[in-house]
Short mmCIF file of N, CA and C in Angstrom, two decimals:
data_model
loop_
_atom_site.label_atom_id
_atom_site.label_comp_id
_atom_site.label_asym_id
_atom_site.label_seq_id
_atom_site.Cartn_x
_atom_site.Cartn_y
_atom_site.Cartn_z
N ALA A 1 69.87 -43.76 -70.64
CA ALA A 1 70.92 -44.59 -71.38
C ALA A 1 71.69 -45.43 -70.42
N GLN A 2 72.07 -44.87 -69.22
CA GLN A 2 72.92 -45.59 -68.31
C GLN A 2 72.25 -46.88 -67.75
N SER A 3 70.90 -46.72 -67.51
CA SER A 3 70.13 -47.85 -67.06
C SER A 3 69.93 -48.97 -68.00
N GLU A 4 69.87 -48.57 -69.41
CA GLU A 4 69.84 -49.45 -70.52
C GLU A 4 71.08 -50.20 -70.59
N GLN A 5 72.21 -49.55 -70.48
CA GLN A 5 73.43 -50.16 -70.49
C GLN A 5 73.66 -51.08 -69.34
N ALA A 6 73.18 -50.84 -68.26
CA ALA A 6 73.25 -51.70 -66.97
C ALA A 6 72.38 -52.90 -67.24
N ALA A 7 71.27 -52.82 -67.86
CA ALA A 7 70.54 -53.89 -68.28
C ALA A 7 71.10 -54.72 -69.21
N LEU A 8 71.88 -54.17 -70.21
CA LEU A 8 72.59 -55.07 -71.19
C LEU A 8 73.83 -55.81 -70.54
N ASP A 9 74.37 -55.14 -69.50
CA ASP A 9 75.56 -55.78 -68.89
C ASP A 9 75.24 -56.65 -67.90
N ALA A 10 74.02 -56.82 -67.48
CA ALA A 10 73.55 -57.73 -66.35
C ALA A 10 73.69 -59.30 -66.84
N TRP A 11 74.05 -60.06 -65.88
CA TRP A 11 74.22 -61.51 -66.22
C TRP A 11 73.20 -62.37 -65.47
N MET A 12 73.13 -63.49 -66.11
CA MET A 12 72.11 -64.38 -65.30
C MET A 12 72.52 -65.94 -65.81
N VAL A 13 72.49 -66.73 -64.71
CA VAL A 13 72.87 -68.18 -65.05
C VAL A 13 71.66 -69.05 -64.70
N VAL A 14 71.18 -69.72 -65.79
CA VAL A 14 69.88 -70.54 -65.58
C VAL A 14 70.23 -71.96 -65.91
N ASP A 15 69.39 -72.87 -65.27
CA ASP A 15 69.49 -74.30 -65.59
C ASP A 15 68.80 -74.66 -66.85
N ARG A 16 68.72 -75.98 -67.03
CA ARG A 16 67.97 -76.47 -68.22
C ARG A 16 66.48 -76.23 -68.36
N GLU A 17 65.92 -76.01 -67.06
CA GLU A 17 64.48 -75.73 -67.04
C GLU A 17 64.25 -74.25 -66.99
N GLY A 18 65.18 -73.44 -67.24
CA GLY A 18 65.15 -71.99 -67.18
C GLY A 18 64.97 -71.31 -65.76
N ILE A 19 65.25 -72.08 -64.78
CA ILE A 19 65.35 -71.57 -63.34
C ILE A 19 66.55 -70.74 -63.22
N THR A 20 66.39 -69.57 -62.60
CA THR A 20 67.65 -68.76 -62.40
C THR A 20 68.34 -69.24 -61.20
N LEU A 21 69.63 -69.70 -61.50
CA LEU A 21 70.53 -70.11 -60.34
C LEU A 21 71.40 -68.99 -59.67
N ALA A 22 71.69 -67.92 -60.51
CA ALA A 22 72.50 -66.82 -60.14
C ALA A 22 72.25 -65.71 -61.04
N ASP A 23 72.27 -64.39 -60.41
CA ASP A 23 72.26 -63.31 -61.27
C ASP A 23 73.05 -62.21 -60.54
N ASP A 24 73.19 -61.03 -61.17
CA ASP A 24 74.01 -59.92 -60.49
C ASP A 24 73.13 -58.97 -59.81
N VAL A 25 71.73 -59.28 -59.62
CA VAL A 25 70.79 -58.41 -58.94
C VAL A 25 70.89 -58.58 -57.58
N ALA A 26 71.26 -57.69 -56.74
CA ALA A 26 71.33 -57.86 -55.30
C ALA A 26 69.83 -57.86 -54.66
N GLU A 27 69.74 -58.50 -53.59
CA GLU A 27 68.40 -58.46 -52.91
C GLU A 27 68.25 -57.17 -52.13
N ASP A 28 69.44 -56.59 -51.60
CA ASP A 28 69.33 -55.42 -50.85
C ASP A 28 70.10 -54.27 -51.65
N ASP A 29 70.60 -54.51 -52.81
CA ASP A 29 71.42 -53.54 -53.61
C ASP A 29 72.61 -52.98 -53.01
N SER A 30 73.14 -53.60 -51.87
CA SER A 30 74.24 -53.17 -51.16
C SER A 30 75.54 -54.05 -51.74
N ASP A 31 75.31 -55.16 -52.18
CA ASP A 31 76.48 -55.88 -52.57
C ASP A 31 75.92 -56.98 -53.62
N SER A 32 76.06 -56.81 -54.97
CA SER A 32 75.60 -57.67 -55.82
C SER A 32 75.99 -59.09 -55.90
N PHE A 33 76.99 -59.42 -55.13
CA PHE A 33 77.56 -60.87 -55.04
C PHE A 33 77.53 -61.31 -53.61
N SER A 34 76.66 -60.66 -52.74
CA SER A 34 76.54 -61.15 -51.34
C SER A 34 76.11 -62.56 -51.18
N ASN A 35 75.04 -62.88 -51.63
CA ASN A 35 74.50 -64.19 -51.40
C ASN A 35 74.75 -65.32 -52.39
N ARG A 36 75.02 -64.92 -53.65
CA ARG A 36 75.03 -65.89 -54.58
C ARG A 36 76.24 -65.50 -55.54
N SER A 37 77.36 -65.77 -54.96
CA SER A 37 78.60 -65.27 -55.60
C SER A 37 79.05 -66.10 -56.92
N VAL A 38 79.70 -65.59 -57.61
CA VAL A 38 80.35 -66.28 -58.93
C VAL A 38 81.17 -67.40 -58.41
N GLU A 39 81.87 -67.13 -57.36
CA GLU A 39 82.79 -68.28 -56.71
C GLU A 39 81.97 -69.55 -56.36
N ALA A 40 80.76 -69.21 -55.77
CA ALA A 40 80.01 -70.30 -55.42
C ALA A 40 79.42 -71.11 -56.73
N LYS A 41 79.14 -70.56 -57.75
CA LYS A 41 78.75 -71.16 -58.89
C LYS A 41 79.87 -71.95 -59.63
N ILE A 42 81.03 -71.34 -59.42
CA ILE A 42 82.17 -72.20 -60.09
C ILE A 42 82.39 -73.29 -59.14
N GLU A 43 82.24 -73.19 -58.00
CA GLU A 43 82.36 -74.32 -56.96
C GLU A 43 81.37 -75.40 -57.37
N ARG A 44 80.09 -75.03 -57.77
CA ARG A 44 79.10 -76.03 -58.11
C ARG A 44 79.49 -76.69 -59.42
N LEU A 45 80.03 -75.95 -60.30
CA LEU A 45 80.57 -76.53 -61.51
C LEU A 45 81.64 -77.69 -61.29
N LEU A 46 82.57 -77.30 -60.61
CA LEU A 46 83.69 -78.24 -60.34
C LEU A 46 83.18 -79.36 -59.53
N THR A 47 82.30 -79.19 -58.65
CA THR A 47 81.73 -80.38 -57.89
C THR A 47 80.88 -81.35 -58.86
N TRP A 48 80.15 -80.69 -59.74
CA TRP A 48 79.42 -81.48 -60.76
C TRP A 48 80.42 -82.18 -61.47
N MET A 49 81.43 -81.74 -61.95
CA MET A 49 82.43 -82.31 -62.76
C MET A 49 83.23 -83.55 -62.28
N LEU A 50 83.24 -83.36 -60.92
CA LEU A 50 84.04 -84.45 -60.28
C LEU A 50 83.59 -85.88 -60.41
N ALA A 51 82.26 -86.04 -60.37
CA ALA A 51 81.63 -87.43 -60.61
C ALA A 51 82.13 -88.00 -61.93
N PRO A 52 81.92 -87.35 -63.09
CA PRO A 52 82.37 -88.21 -64.36
C PRO A 52 83.88 -88.24 -64.43
N ALA A 53 84.62 -87.37 -63.89
CA ALA A 53 86.06 -87.36 -63.86
C ALA A 53 86.54 -88.49 -63.06
N LEU A 54 85.84 -88.74 -61.96
CA LEU A 54 86.21 -89.68 -61.08
C LEU A 54 85.83 -91.23 -61.57
N HIS A 55 84.57 -91.26 -61.98
CA HIS A 55 83.89 -92.59 -62.31
C HIS A 55 83.97 -92.85 -63.69
N GLY A 56 84.32 -91.92 -64.55
CA GLY A 56 84.19 -92.22 -65.78
C GLY A 56 82.90 -91.88 -66.60
N ILE A 57 82.88 -92.15 -67.76
CA ILE A 57 81.50 -92.01 -68.44
C ILE A 57 81.35 -93.49 -69.21
N PRO A 58 80.98 -94.42 -68.66
CA PRO A 58 80.86 -95.81 -69.20
C PRO A 58 80.10 -95.84 -70.57
N LYS A 59 78.97 -95.03 -70.67
CA LYS A 59 78.20 -94.98 -71.85
C LYS A 59 79.02 -94.65 -73.05
N ILE A 60 79.94 -93.88 -73.04
CA ILE A 60 80.87 -93.50 -74.14
C ILE A 60 82.16 -93.94 -74.13
N GLY A 61 82.46 -94.92 -73.33
CA GLY A 61 83.75 -95.74 -73.16
C GLY A 61 84.89 -94.86 -72.52
N VAL A 62 84.56 -94.06 -71.57
CA VAL A 62 85.59 -93.26 -70.71
C VAL A 62 85.75 -94.08 -69.41
N PRO A 63 86.82 -94.80 -69.07
CA PRO A 63 86.98 -95.36 -67.89
C PRO A 63 87.02 -94.49 -66.69
N GLY A 64 86.86 -94.97 -65.49
CA GLY A 64 87.03 -94.08 -64.31
C GLY A 64 88.46 -93.91 -64.06
N ALA A 65 88.82 -93.03 -63.18
CA ALA A 65 90.26 -92.74 -62.97
C ALA A 65 90.97 -93.87 -62.31
N ARG A 66 90.45 -94.60 -61.49
CA ARG A 66 91.23 -95.79 -61.11
C ARG A 66 91.40 -96.80 -62.13
N ASP A 67 90.37 -97.05 -62.93
CA ASP A 67 90.67 -98.01 -64.11
C ASP A 67 91.69 -97.55 -65.15
N ARG A 68 91.81 -96.20 -65.30
CA ARG A 68 92.59 -95.58 -66.23
C ARG A 68 94.00 -95.71 -65.60
N ALA A 69 94.24 -95.36 -64.28
CA ALA A 69 95.51 -95.53 -63.79
C ALA A 69 95.96 -97.04 -63.76
N ASP A 70 95.13 -98.01 -63.75
CA ASP A 70 95.53 -99.42 -63.78
C ASP A 70 95.88 -99.76 -65.24
N GLU A 71 95.18 -99.18 -66.24
CA GLU A 71 95.57 -99.32 -67.63
C GLU A 71 97.05 -98.66 -67.90
N LEU A 72 97.21 -97.60 -67.43
CA LEU A 72 98.58 -96.95 -67.60
C LEU A 72 99.75 -97.79 -66.92
N LEU A 73 99.38 -98.37 -65.72
CA LEU A 73 100.40 -99.24 -65.12
C LEU A 73 100.66 -100.45 -65.94
N VAL A 74 99.78 -101.04 -66.53
CA VAL A 74 99.85 -102.19 -67.45
C VAL A 74 100.61 -101.73 -68.65
N GLU A 75 100.37 -100.60 -69.23
CA GLU A 75 101.09 -100.15 -70.36
C GLU A 75 102.42 -99.83 -70.10
N HIS A 76 102.88 -99.51 -68.93
CA HIS A 76 104.20 -99.07 -68.56
C HIS A 76 104.88 -100.14 -67.61
N GLY A 77 104.58 -101.27 -67.57
CA GLY A 77 105.14 -102.27 -66.88
C GLY A 77 105.19 -102.00 -65.36
N SER A 78 104.11 -101.58 -64.71
CA SER A 78 103.97 -101.33 -63.36
C SER A 78 104.75 -100.09 -62.82
N SER A 79 105.39 -99.39 -63.75
CA SER A 79 106.20 -98.20 -63.28
C SER A 79 105.28 -97.02 -63.06
N VAL A 80 105.11 -96.68 -61.89
CA VAL A 80 104.26 -95.58 -61.49
C VAL A 80 104.90 -94.23 -62.04
N GLU A 81 106.21 -94.06 -61.90
CA GLU A 81 106.82 -92.74 -62.34
C GLU A 81 106.57 -92.64 -63.89
N VAL A 82 106.82 -93.69 -64.63
CA VAL A 82 106.61 -93.51 -66.09
C VAL A 82 105.07 -93.17 -66.46
N ALA A 83 104.26 -93.89 -65.75
CA ALA A 83 102.84 -93.53 -65.91
C ALA A 83 102.40 -92.10 -65.62
N VAL A 84 103.04 -91.61 -64.36
CA VAL A 84 102.73 -90.37 -64.06
C VAL A 84 103.35 -89.31 -65.07
N ARG A 85 104.40 -89.59 -65.49
CA ARG A 85 105.03 -88.63 -66.50
C ARG A 85 104.12 -88.60 -67.86
N GLU A 86 103.48 -89.81 -68.19
CA GLU A 86 102.75 -89.70 -69.29
C GLU A 86 101.51 -88.80 -69.03
N VAL A 87 100.97 -88.96 -67.88
CA VAL A 87 99.71 -88.15 -67.56
C VAL A 87 100.01 -86.64 -67.49
N VAL A 88 101.18 -86.31 -66.84
CA VAL A 88 101.83 -84.89 -66.74
C VAL A 88 102.08 -84.31 -68.11
N ALA A 89 102.40 -85.36 -69.07
CA ALA A 89 102.80 -84.79 -70.41
C ALA A 89 101.58 -84.47 -71.24
N GLY A 90 100.25 -84.83 -70.65
CA GLY A 90 99.04 -84.36 -71.29
C GLY A 90 98.35 -85.61 -71.93
N SER A 91 98.51 -86.83 -71.57
CA SER A 91 97.81 -87.96 -72.08
C SER A 91 96.31 -87.82 -71.87
N GLU A 92 95.87 -87.11 -70.73
CA GLU A 92 94.49 -87.16 -70.29
C GLU A 92 93.81 -85.74 -70.82
N ARG A 93 94.60 -84.99 -71.46
CA ARG A 93 94.16 -83.64 -71.74
C ARG A 93 93.40 -83.41 -73.02
N THR A 94 93.54 -84.50 -73.87
CA THR A 94 92.75 -84.54 -75.16
C THR A 94 91.34 -84.96 -74.76
N VAL A 95 90.41 -84.07 -75.01
CA VAL A 95 88.95 -84.40 -74.75
C VAL A 95 88.33 -84.49 -76.09
N SER A 96 87.66 -85.67 -76.15
CA SER A 96 86.95 -86.12 -77.39
C SER A 96 85.69 -85.32 -77.44
N ASN A 97 85.09 -85.15 -78.67
CA ASN A 97 83.75 -84.44 -78.71
C ASN A 97 82.76 -85.11 -78.05
N LEU A 98 82.87 -86.46 -77.91
CA LEU A 98 81.87 -87.29 -77.12
C LEU A 98 81.82 -86.81 -75.71
N VAL A 99 82.94 -86.62 -75.06
CA VAL A 99 83.07 -86.17 -73.67
C VAL A 99 82.57 -84.75 -73.56
N LEU A 100 83.08 -84.02 -74.49
CA LEU A 100 82.77 -82.61 -74.38
C LEU A 100 81.11 -82.38 -74.61
N ASN A 101 80.49 -83.10 -75.58
CA ASN A 101 79.12 -83.05 -75.70
C ASN A 101 78.30 -83.63 -74.42
N PHE A 102 78.90 -84.62 -73.93
CA PHE A 102 78.31 -85.21 -72.71
C PHE A 102 78.23 -84.20 -71.55
N CYS A 103 79.37 -83.52 -71.44
CA CYS A 103 79.35 -82.54 -70.27
C CYS A 103 78.58 -81.20 -70.65
N LEU A 104 78.54 -80.83 -71.89
CA LEU A 104 77.86 -79.74 -72.31
C LEU A 104 76.21 -79.94 -72.17
N GLU A 105 75.73 -81.21 -72.44
CA GLU A 105 74.48 -81.53 -72.32
C GLU A 105 73.89 -81.59 -70.89
N ARG A 106 74.88 -82.01 -70.00
CA ARG A 106 74.49 -82.26 -68.61
C ARG A 106 74.99 -81.12 -67.62
N ILE A 107 75.71 -80.14 -68.23
CA ILE A 107 76.09 -79.12 -67.25
C ILE A 107 75.11 -78.26 -66.55
N PRO A 108 75.22 -78.13 -65.32
CA PRO A 108 74.03 -77.55 -64.46
C PRO A 108 73.87 -76.10 -64.78
N VAL A 109 74.72 -75.37 -65.49
CA VAL A 109 74.54 -74.11 -65.78
C VAL A 109 74.72 -73.92 -67.35
N LEU A 110 74.11 -72.89 -67.77
CA LEU A 110 74.26 -72.72 -69.29
C LEU A 110 75.35 -71.59 -69.59
N GLY A 111 75.82 -71.62 -70.59
CA GLY A 111 76.76 -70.52 -70.94
C GLY A 111 78.27 -70.82 -70.50
N CYS A 112 78.53 -72.02 -70.06
CA CYS A 112 79.95 -72.34 -69.69
C CYS A 112 80.88 -72.49 -70.87
N PRO A 113 81.76 -71.63 -71.00
CA PRO A 113 82.70 -71.68 -72.07
C PRO A 113 83.22 -73.11 -72.33
N THR A 114 83.30 -73.51 -73.67
CA THR A 114 83.75 -74.92 -74.01
C THR A 114 85.26 -74.98 -73.52
N VAL A 115 86.06 -73.99 -73.75
CA VAL A 115 87.43 -73.97 -73.43
C VAL A 115 87.62 -74.30 -71.79
N LEU A 116 86.70 -73.66 -70.99
CA LEU A 116 86.74 -73.82 -69.60
C LEU A 116 86.36 -75.38 -69.23
N LEU A 117 85.47 -75.88 -69.87
CA LEU A 117 85.02 -77.28 -69.66
C LEU A 117 86.21 -78.25 -70.13
N ARG A 118 86.68 -77.92 -71.25
CA ARG A 118 87.78 -78.89 -71.82
C ARG A 118 89.07 -78.87 -70.73
N THR A 119 89.31 -77.57 -70.50
CA THR A 119 90.51 -77.54 -69.49
C THR A 119 90.39 -78.10 -68.22
N THR A 120 89.18 -77.89 -67.55
CA THR A 120 88.82 -78.33 -66.18
C THR A 120 88.74 -79.92 -66.19
N TRP A 121 88.10 -80.40 -67.30
CA TRP A 121 87.94 -81.81 -67.38
C TRP A 121 89.39 -82.42 -67.38
N GLY A 122 90.22 -82.03 -68.36
CA GLY A 122 91.45 -82.56 -68.51
C GLY A 122 92.33 -82.48 -67.21
N ASN A 123 92.34 -81.42 -66.59
CA ASN A 123 93.17 -81.19 -65.32
C ASN A 123 92.64 -82.06 -64.13
N LEU A 124 91.38 -82.03 -63.94
CA LEU A 124 90.77 -82.75 -62.90
C LEU A 124 90.97 -84.26 -63.14
N ARG A 125 90.77 -84.69 -64.22
CA ARG A 125 90.88 -86.17 -64.65
C ARG A 125 92.34 -86.46 -64.45
N SER A 126 93.31 -85.66 -64.78
CA SER A 126 94.75 -85.97 -64.59
C SER A 126 95.18 -86.05 -63.19
N ILE A 127 94.69 -85.08 -62.44
CA ILE A 127 94.80 -85.13 -61.01
C ILE A 127 94.41 -86.32 -60.25
N LEU A 128 93.22 -86.78 -60.71
CA LEU A 128 92.55 -87.99 -59.99
C LEU A 128 93.40 -89.24 -60.38
N ILE A 129 93.82 -89.29 -61.72
CA ILE A 129 94.54 -90.46 -62.18
C ILE A 129 95.95 -90.49 -61.44
N ILE A 130 96.59 -89.29 -61.38
CA ILE A 130 97.84 -89.40 -60.66
C ILE A 130 97.61 -89.80 -59.17
N ALA A 131 96.66 -89.36 -58.55
CA ALA A 131 96.35 -89.73 -57.15
C ALA A 131 96.21 -91.12 -57.09
N ALA A 132 95.36 -91.68 -58.11
CA ALA A 132 95.17 -93.20 -58.07
C ALA A 132 96.52 -93.89 -58.23
N LEU A 133 97.38 -93.39 -59.28
CA LEU A 133 98.64 -94.09 -59.50
C LEU A 133 99.53 -94.16 -58.23
N TYR A 134 99.39 -93.07 -57.41
CA TYR A 134 100.17 -93.15 -56.18
C TYR A 134 99.44 -93.76 -54.99
N GLY A 135 98.38 -94.45 -55.29
CA GLY A 135 97.76 -95.31 -54.30
C GLY A 135 96.87 -94.71 -53.38
N ARG A 136 96.34 -93.34 -53.65
CA ARG A 136 95.36 -92.64 -52.80
C ARG A 136 94.10 -93.22 -53.06
N ASP A 137 93.18 -93.10 -51.97
CA ASP A 137 91.84 -93.58 -52.12
C ASP A 137 90.93 -92.42 -52.89
N ILE A 138 90.83 -92.46 -54.10
CA ILE A 138 90.17 -91.35 -54.62
C ILE A 138 88.59 -91.24 -54.39
N GLU A 139 88.17 -92.29 -53.68
CA GLU A 139 86.75 -92.21 -53.36
C GLU A 139 86.67 -91.43 -51.88
N ALA A 140 87.76 -91.14 -51.39
CA ALA A 140 87.67 -90.41 -50.05
C ALA A 140 87.54 -89.03 -50.27
N PRO A 141 86.53 -88.44 -49.40
CA PRO A 141 86.16 -87.00 -49.60
C PRO A 141 87.37 -85.99 -49.52
N ARG A 142 88.30 -86.42 -48.55
CA ARG A 142 89.52 -85.64 -48.45
C ARG A 142 90.46 -85.50 -49.80
N VAL A 143 90.52 -86.52 -50.38
CA VAL A 143 91.30 -86.67 -51.64
C VAL A 143 90.52 -85.95 -52.71
N GLN A 144 89.24 -86.04 -52.80
CA GLN A 144 88.52 -85.41 -53.82
C GLN A 144 88.59 -83.88 -53.46
N HIS A 145 88.44 -83.39 -52.27
CA HIS A 145 88.68 -81.99 -52.04
C HIS A 145 90.08 -81.48 -52.37
N GLU A 146 91.19 -82.28 -52.05
CA GLU A 146 92.48 -81.99 -52.46
C GLU A 146 92.53 -81.77 -54.02
N ALA A 147 91.91 -82.79 -54.81
CA ALA A 147 91.99 -82.68 -56.17
C ALA A 147 91.36 -81.36 -56.70
N LEU A 148 90.21 -81.00 -56.14
CA LEU A 148 89.69 -79.78 -56.45
C LEU A 148 90.57 -78.59 -56.16
N LEU A 149 91.01 -78.57 -55.00
CA LEU A 149 92.00 -77.57 -54.68
C LEU A 149 93.26 -77.42 -55.55
N CYS A 150 93.66 -78.44 -56.12
CA CYS A 150 94.72 -78.39 -57.21
C CYS A 150 94.37 -77.58 -58.39
N LEU A 151 93.15 -77.36 -58.63
CA LEU A 151 92.73 -76.65 -59.75
C LEU A 151 92.87 -75.11 -59.48
N VAL A 152 92.99 -74.74 -58.31
CA VAL A 152 92.96 -73.32 -57.84
C VAL A 152 94.30 -72.56 -58.22
N PRO A 153 94.50 -71.69 -59.04
CA PRO A 153 95.68 -71.09 -59.36
C PRO A 153 96.37 -70.44 -58.30
#
């Protein structure tokens, strides 16, 4: 009965082709998270989300972070502070079903909760837009790493 429960509690992450990307079965049974940790999979998810958050999704009308920052500056008479306040207030946190479906269809792992996708997308996008508003080079790897670090609680 205990081995049956262990089998029910086991987890596995697979890609679209059904290839296992991670599981909780240890190769040496000493540490089930030694080589393929959950943290590494979350890191992969965040790294994957960086490109559409940074460059936008032109097919569905989502501008890149730099373009969105420029739009906000035009809307607010070139006032960086007012534009930043709008982003902080949540202007980029509303995620359309188009964006959500785009991410869900392309997500490199199955079973990612929609709420995690929605929150991560909104926060990452907001961070990148604010960085662009303050004149940072959002194409620079260091700025991208710092944007990802902002997501860590």
